Amino acid sequence: AQSVSQHNHHVILSEAASLELGCNYSYGGTVNLFWYVQYPGQHLQLLLKYFSGDPLVKGIKGFEAEFIKSKFSFNLRKPSVQWSDTAEYFCAVTPNYNQGGKLIFGQGTELSVKP
Amino acid sequence: DAGITQSPRHKVTETGTPVTLRCHQTENHRYMYWYRQDPGHGLRLIHYSYGVKDTDKGEVSDGYSVSRSKTEDFLLTLESATSSQTSVYFCAISAMNTQYFGPGTRLTVL
């Protein structure tokens, strides 16, 4: 069965620190990959996605992610975090042959940024 | 925003009562989904729909049923609510192979 693993459950950083959140998936075929963010009390919002092409994708709010096929990874990065980045971050995967495909989510990583 | 609304936004109910949550979309998307969100589990798919009257089970479908009689509405029903169904429920639509989520319904079963 497909699964998605996010290595860190809770990350605490100071403002201006760099961020990298790990995401690994288990699926042998071609996948679509997503990162979503959930600010406190809000719904999930799409940060960025990868379907094909350049494995380094840029999203909103200065986030980027790199797809490394050989490692089945899709790690999220930001060079300098802000207090407003405090949120929960979810990695998700779906096979890309699957129109309207069901997403498999990781457990989430809670990011706390100290001012 | 994807034009998704959910109702009610908050509900408290008692064990054994039936509960129906509504997801409404305004953009005629074919695919709709119901997820539940629980700490430490991320989001898990309950049921999804690929068209009017076309639905299928997800990962955690036991105790839930769904209906979609028109494109814009996808209903999730808990036939007899249990405390283990206390959760936050999110509806989603798929557009261009990307899912977009509604604001959520926080359900508490006492």
CSV table of C-alpha atoms in Angstrom, one decimal:
chain,number,residue,atom,x,y,z
A,1,ALA,CA,0.0,0.0,0.0
A,2,GLN,CA,1.1,3.5,-0.7
A,3,SER,CA,2.3,5.6,2.3
A,4,VAL,CA,3.8,8.9,3.0
A,5,SER,CA,6.2,9.6,5.8
A,6,GLN,CA,7.1,12.9,7.3
A,7,HIS,CA,10.1,12.6,9.5
A,8,ASN,CA,9.6,15.5,11.9
A,9,HIS,CA,6.4,15.8,13.9
A,10,HIS,CA,7.3,19.1,15.5
A,11,VAL,CA,10.0,21.6,14.4
A,12,ILE,CA,10.8,24.7,16.4
A,13,LEU,CA,12.9,27.4,14.7
A,14,SER,CA,13.8,31.0,15.3
A,15,GLU,CA,12.9,33.7,12.8
A,16,ALA,CA,15.4,33.9,9.9
A,17,ALA,CA,16.4,30.3,10.3
A,18,SER,CA,16.4,28.0,7.3
A,19,LEU,CA,13.8,25.3,7.1
A,20,GLU,CA,13.8,21.8,5.6
A,21,LEU,CA,10.9,19.4,6.1
A,22,GLY,CA,11.4,15.8,5.0
A,23,CYS,CA,8.8,13.8,3.0
A,24,ASN,CA,9.3,10.3,1.7
A,25,TYR,CA,6.7,8.2,-0.1
A,26,SER,CA,6.4,4.5,-1.0
A,27,TYR,CA,5.1,4.0,-4.6
A,28,GLY,CA,7.1,2.6,-7.4
A,29,GLY,CA,5.3,4.4,-10.3
A,30,THR,CA,5.1,8.0,-11.4
A,31,VAL,CA,3.5,10.3,-8.9
A,32,ASN,CA,2.1,13.7,-8.4
A,33,LEU,CA,3.4,15.4,-5.2
A,34,PHE,CA,2.0,18.1,-3.1
A,35,TRP,CA,2.7,20.2,0.0
A,36,TYR,CA,-0.2,21.8,1.8
A,37,VAL,CA,-0.1,24.2,4.7
A,38,GLN,CA,-2.7,24.6,7.4
A,39,TYR,CA,-2.5,27.8,9.5
A,40,PRO,CA,-4.1,27.5,13.0
A,41,GLY,CA,-7.8,27.2,12.8
A,42,GLN,CA,-7.9,27.2,9.0
A,43,HIS,CA,-8.3,24.8,6.1
A,44,LEU,CA,-5.5,23.3,4.0
A,45,GLN,CA,-4.0,25.5,1.4
A,46,LEU,CA,-1.8,24.4,-1.5
A,47,LEU,CA,1.8,25.5,-1.1
A,48,LEU,CA,3.2,23.9,-4.2
A,49,LYS,CA,3.0,20.8,-6.4
A,50,TYR,CA,5.1,18.7,-8.7
A,51,PHE,CA,3.8,16.7,-11.7
A,52,SER,CA,6.7,16.5,-14.1
A,53,GLY,CA,9.7,18.5,-15.4
A,54,ASP,CA,12.1,20.5,-13.3
A,55,PRO,CA,12.4,18.7,-10.0
A,56,LEU,CA,12.9,21.9,-8.1
A,57,VAL,CA,9.5,23.6,-7.8
A,58,LYS,CA,8.7,26.9,-6.3
A,59,GLY,CA,5.5,27.7,-4.4
A,60,ILE,CA,3.9,30.5,-2.7
A,61,LYS,CA,5.4,32.5,0.2
A,62,GLY,CA,9.0,31.7,-0.7
A,63,PHE,CA,8.7,27.9,-0.3
A,64,GLU,CA,10.3,25.4,-2.6
A,65,ALA,CA,10.6,21.7,-2.8
A,66,GLU,CA,12.9,19.3,-4.6
A,67,PHE,CA,11.8,16.0,-6.0
A,68,ILE,CA,14.5,13.3,-5.9
A,69,LYS,CA,13.1,10.3,-7.6
A,70,SER,CA,15.9,7.9,-6.6
A,71,LYS,CA,15.2,8.7,-2.9
A,72,PHE,CA,11.4,8.8,-3.2
A,73,SER,CA,11.6,12.2,-1.5
A,74,PHE,CA,10.0,15.6,-1.9
A,75,ASN,CA,11.5,17.8,0.8
A,76,LEU,CA,10.1,21.3,1.5
A,77,ARG,CA,12.5,24.2,2.0
A,78,LYS,CA,12.5,27.8,2.9
A,79,PRO,CA,15.7,29.9,3.3
A,80,SER,CA,14.5,32.1,6.0
A,81,VAL,CA,11.3,31.5,8.0
A,82,GLN,CA,9.0,34.1,9.5
A,83,TRP,CA,6.8,34.0,12.5
A,84,SER,CA,3.8,33.9,10.2
A,85,ASP,CA,5.0,30.5,8.8
A,86,THR,CA,3.9,28.9,12.1
A,87,ALA,CA,1.5,26.2,10.8
A,88,GLU,CA,1.2,22.5,10.1
A,89,TYR,CA,2.6,21.2,6.9
A,90,PHE,CA,1.4,18.2,5.0
A,91,CYS,CA,3.0,16.2,2.2
A,92,ALA,CA,0.7,14.3,-0.1
A,93,VAL,CA,1.0,11.9,-3.0
A,94,THR,CA,-1.1,10.5,-5.7
A,95,PRO,CA,-0.3,8.3,-8.7
A,96,ASN,CA,-0.3,10.6,-11.7
A,97,TYR,CA,-2.2,8.2,-14.0
A,98,ASN,CA,-5.2,8.6,-11.7
A,99,GLN,CA,-7.4,11.4,-12.9
A,100,GLY,CA,-9.0,12.9,-9.8
A,101,GLY,CA,-6.8,10.6,-7.8
A,102,LYS,CA,-7.1,10.0,-4.1
A,103,LEU,CA,-4.4,11.7,-2.1
A,104,ILE,CA,-2.3,9.9,0.5
A,105,PHE,CA,-1.2,12.3,3.2
A,106,GLY,CA,1.7,12.2,5.6
A,107,GLN,CA,1.1,12.7,9.3
A,108,GLY,CA,2.0,16.3,9.2
A,109,THR,CA,4.8,18.4,10.6
A,110,GLU,CA,3.9,21.2,13.0
A,111,LEU,CA,6.2,24.2,12.6
A,112,SER,CA,6.6,26.7,15.4
A,113,VAL,CA,8.6,29.9,14.6
A,114,LYS,CA,9.8,31.9,17.6
A,115,PRO,CA,9.9,35.7,17.0
B,1,ASP,CA,-10.8,29.4,-2.8
B,2,ALA,CA,-12.4,27.0,-5.2
B,3,GLY,CA,-15.9,28.0,-4.2
B,4,ILE,CA,-16.3,25.3,-1.5
B,5,THR,CA,-18.5,25.7,1.5
B,6,GLN,CA,-19.3,23.3,4.3
B,7,SER,CA,-22.1,23.2,6.7
B,8,PRO,CA,-22.4,23.2,9.6
B,9,ARG,CA,-19.0,24.5,10.6
B,10,HIS,CA,-19.3,23.3,14.1
B,11,LYS,CA,-21.6,20.6,15.6
B,12,VAL,CA,-21.9,18.9,18.9
B,13,THR,CA,-24.1,15.8,19.0
B,14,GLU,CA,-24.7,12.7,21.2
B,15,THR,CA,-23.6,9.2,20.6
B,16,GLY,CA,-26.2,7.2,18.6
B,17,THR,CA,-27.7,10.2,16.7
B,18,PRO,CA,-27.5,10.5,12.9
B,19,VAL,CA,-25.5,13.4,11.6
B,20,THR,CA,-25.3,14.8,8.0
B,21,LEU,CA,-22.5,17.2,6.8
B,22,ARG,CA,-22.9,19.1,3.6
B,23,CYS,CA,-20.3,20.1,1.1
B,24,HIS,CA,-21.3,22.6,-1.6
B,25,GLN,CA,-19.3,23.7,-4.6
B,26,THR,CA,-20.1,26.3,-7.2
B,27,GLU,CA,-17.7,25.4,-10.0
B,28,ASN,CA,-19.1,22.2,-11.4
B,29,HIS,CA,-16.2,20.0,-10.5
B,30,ARG,CA,-16.6,16.3,-11.2
B,31,TYR,CA,-14.6,14.9,-8.3
B,32,MET,CA,-15.4,15.5,-4.6
B,33,TYR,CA,-13.9,14.0,-1.5
B,34,TRP,CA,-14.5,13.7,2.2
B,35,TYR,CA,-11.6,13.5,4.6
B,36,ARG,CA,-11.2,13.4,8.3
B,37,GLN,CA,-8.3,15.0,10.2
B,38,ASP,CA,-7.1,13.7,13.5
B,39,PRO,CA,-3.8,14.5,15.3
B,40,GLY,CA,-1.0,12.3,14.3
B,41,HIS,CA,-2.9,10.9,11.3
B,42,GLY,CA,-2.9,13.7,8.8
B,43,LEU,CA,-5.9,13.6,6.6
B,44,ARG,CA,-7.6,10.2,5.7
B,45,LEU,CA,-10.0,9.7,2.9
B,46,ILE,CA,-13.5,8.6,3.9
B,47,HIS,CA,-15.4,8.5,0.6
B,48,TYR,CA,-15.1,10.2,-2.7
B,49,SER,CA,-17.3,10.9,-5.7
B,50,TYR,CA,-16.5,10.9,-9.4
B,51,GLY,CA,-19.9,12.1,-10.6
B,52,VAL,CA,-23.6,12.3,-9.7
B,53,LYS,CA,-24.6,9.1,-8.0
B,54,ASP,CA,-21.0,7.7,-8.5
B,55,THR,CA,-19.2,7.2,-5.2
B,56,ASP,CA,-16.6,4.9,-3.7
B,57,LYS,CA,-15.1,4.1,-0.4
B,58,GLY,CA,-11.8,5.5,0.9
B,59,GLU,CA,-9.5,4.4,3.6
B,60,VAL,CA,-11.7,4.9,6.7
B,61,SER,CA,-15.3,4.5,5.4
B,62,ASP,CA,-16.7,2.3,8.1
B,63,GLY,CA,-19.6,4.1,9.9
B,64,TYR,CA,-20.0,6.6,7.1
B,65,SER,CA,-22.2,6.9,4.0
B,66,VAL,CA,-22.3,9.5,1.3
B,67,SER,CA,-24.7,10.7,-1.4
B,68,ARG,CA,-24.4,12.9,-4.4
B,69,SER,CA,-27.7,13.6,-6.1
B,70,LYS,CA,-26.5,16.8,-7.9
B,71,THR,CA,-23.0,18.0,-9.0
B,72,GLU,CA,-22.7,20.8,-6.5
B,73,ASP,CA,-23.6,18.9,-3.3
B,74,PHE,CA,-21.8,16.0,-1.6
B,75,LEU,CA,-23.3,14.8,1.7
B,76,LEU,CA,-21.6,12.8,4.4
B,77,THR,CA,-23.8,10.9,6.8
B,78,LEU,CA,-22.9,9.3,10.1
B,79,GLU,CA,-25.8,6.9,10.6
B,80,SER,CA,-25.2,6.5,14.3
B,81,ALA,CA,-22.4,8.8,15.6
B,82,THR,CA,-19.8,7.4,17.9
B,83,SER,CA,-17.2,9.2,20.0
B,84,SER,CA,-14.5,7.9,17.7
B,85,GLN,CA,-16.0,10.0,15.0
B,86,THR,CA,-15.2,13.2,16.8
B,87,SER,CA,-12.9,14.9,14.3
B,88,VAL,CA,-12.5,17.7,11.8
B,89,TYR,CA,-14.1,16.9,8.5
B,90,PHE,CA,-12.8,18.4,5.3
B,91,CYS,CA,-14.4,18.3,1.9
B,92,ALA,CA,-12.3,18.7,-1.2
B,93,ILE,CA,-12.7,19.1,-5.0
B,94,SER,CA,-10.2,18.2,-7.7
B,95,ALA,CA,-9.3,20.7,-10.4
B,96,MET,CA,-6.5,20.0,-12.9
B,97,ASN,CA,-5.4,17.0,-10.8
B,98,THR,CA,-5.0,19.2,-7.7
B,99,GLN,CA,-7.3,19.0,-4.7
B,100,TYR,CA,-8.6,22.1,-3.0
B,101,PHE,CA,-10.2,22.0,0.4
B,102,GLY,CA,-13.2,23.5,2.1
B,103,PRO,CA,-13.1,25.3,5.5
B,104,GLY,CA,-13.9,22.2,7.5
B,105,THR,CA,-16.6,21.0,10.0
B,106,ARG,CA,-15.6,20.4,13.6
B,107,LEU,CA,-17.8,17.6,14.9
B,108,THR,CA,-17.9,16.6,18.5
B,109,VAL,CA,-19.7,13.4,19.6
B,110,LEU,CA,-20.4,13.2,23.3
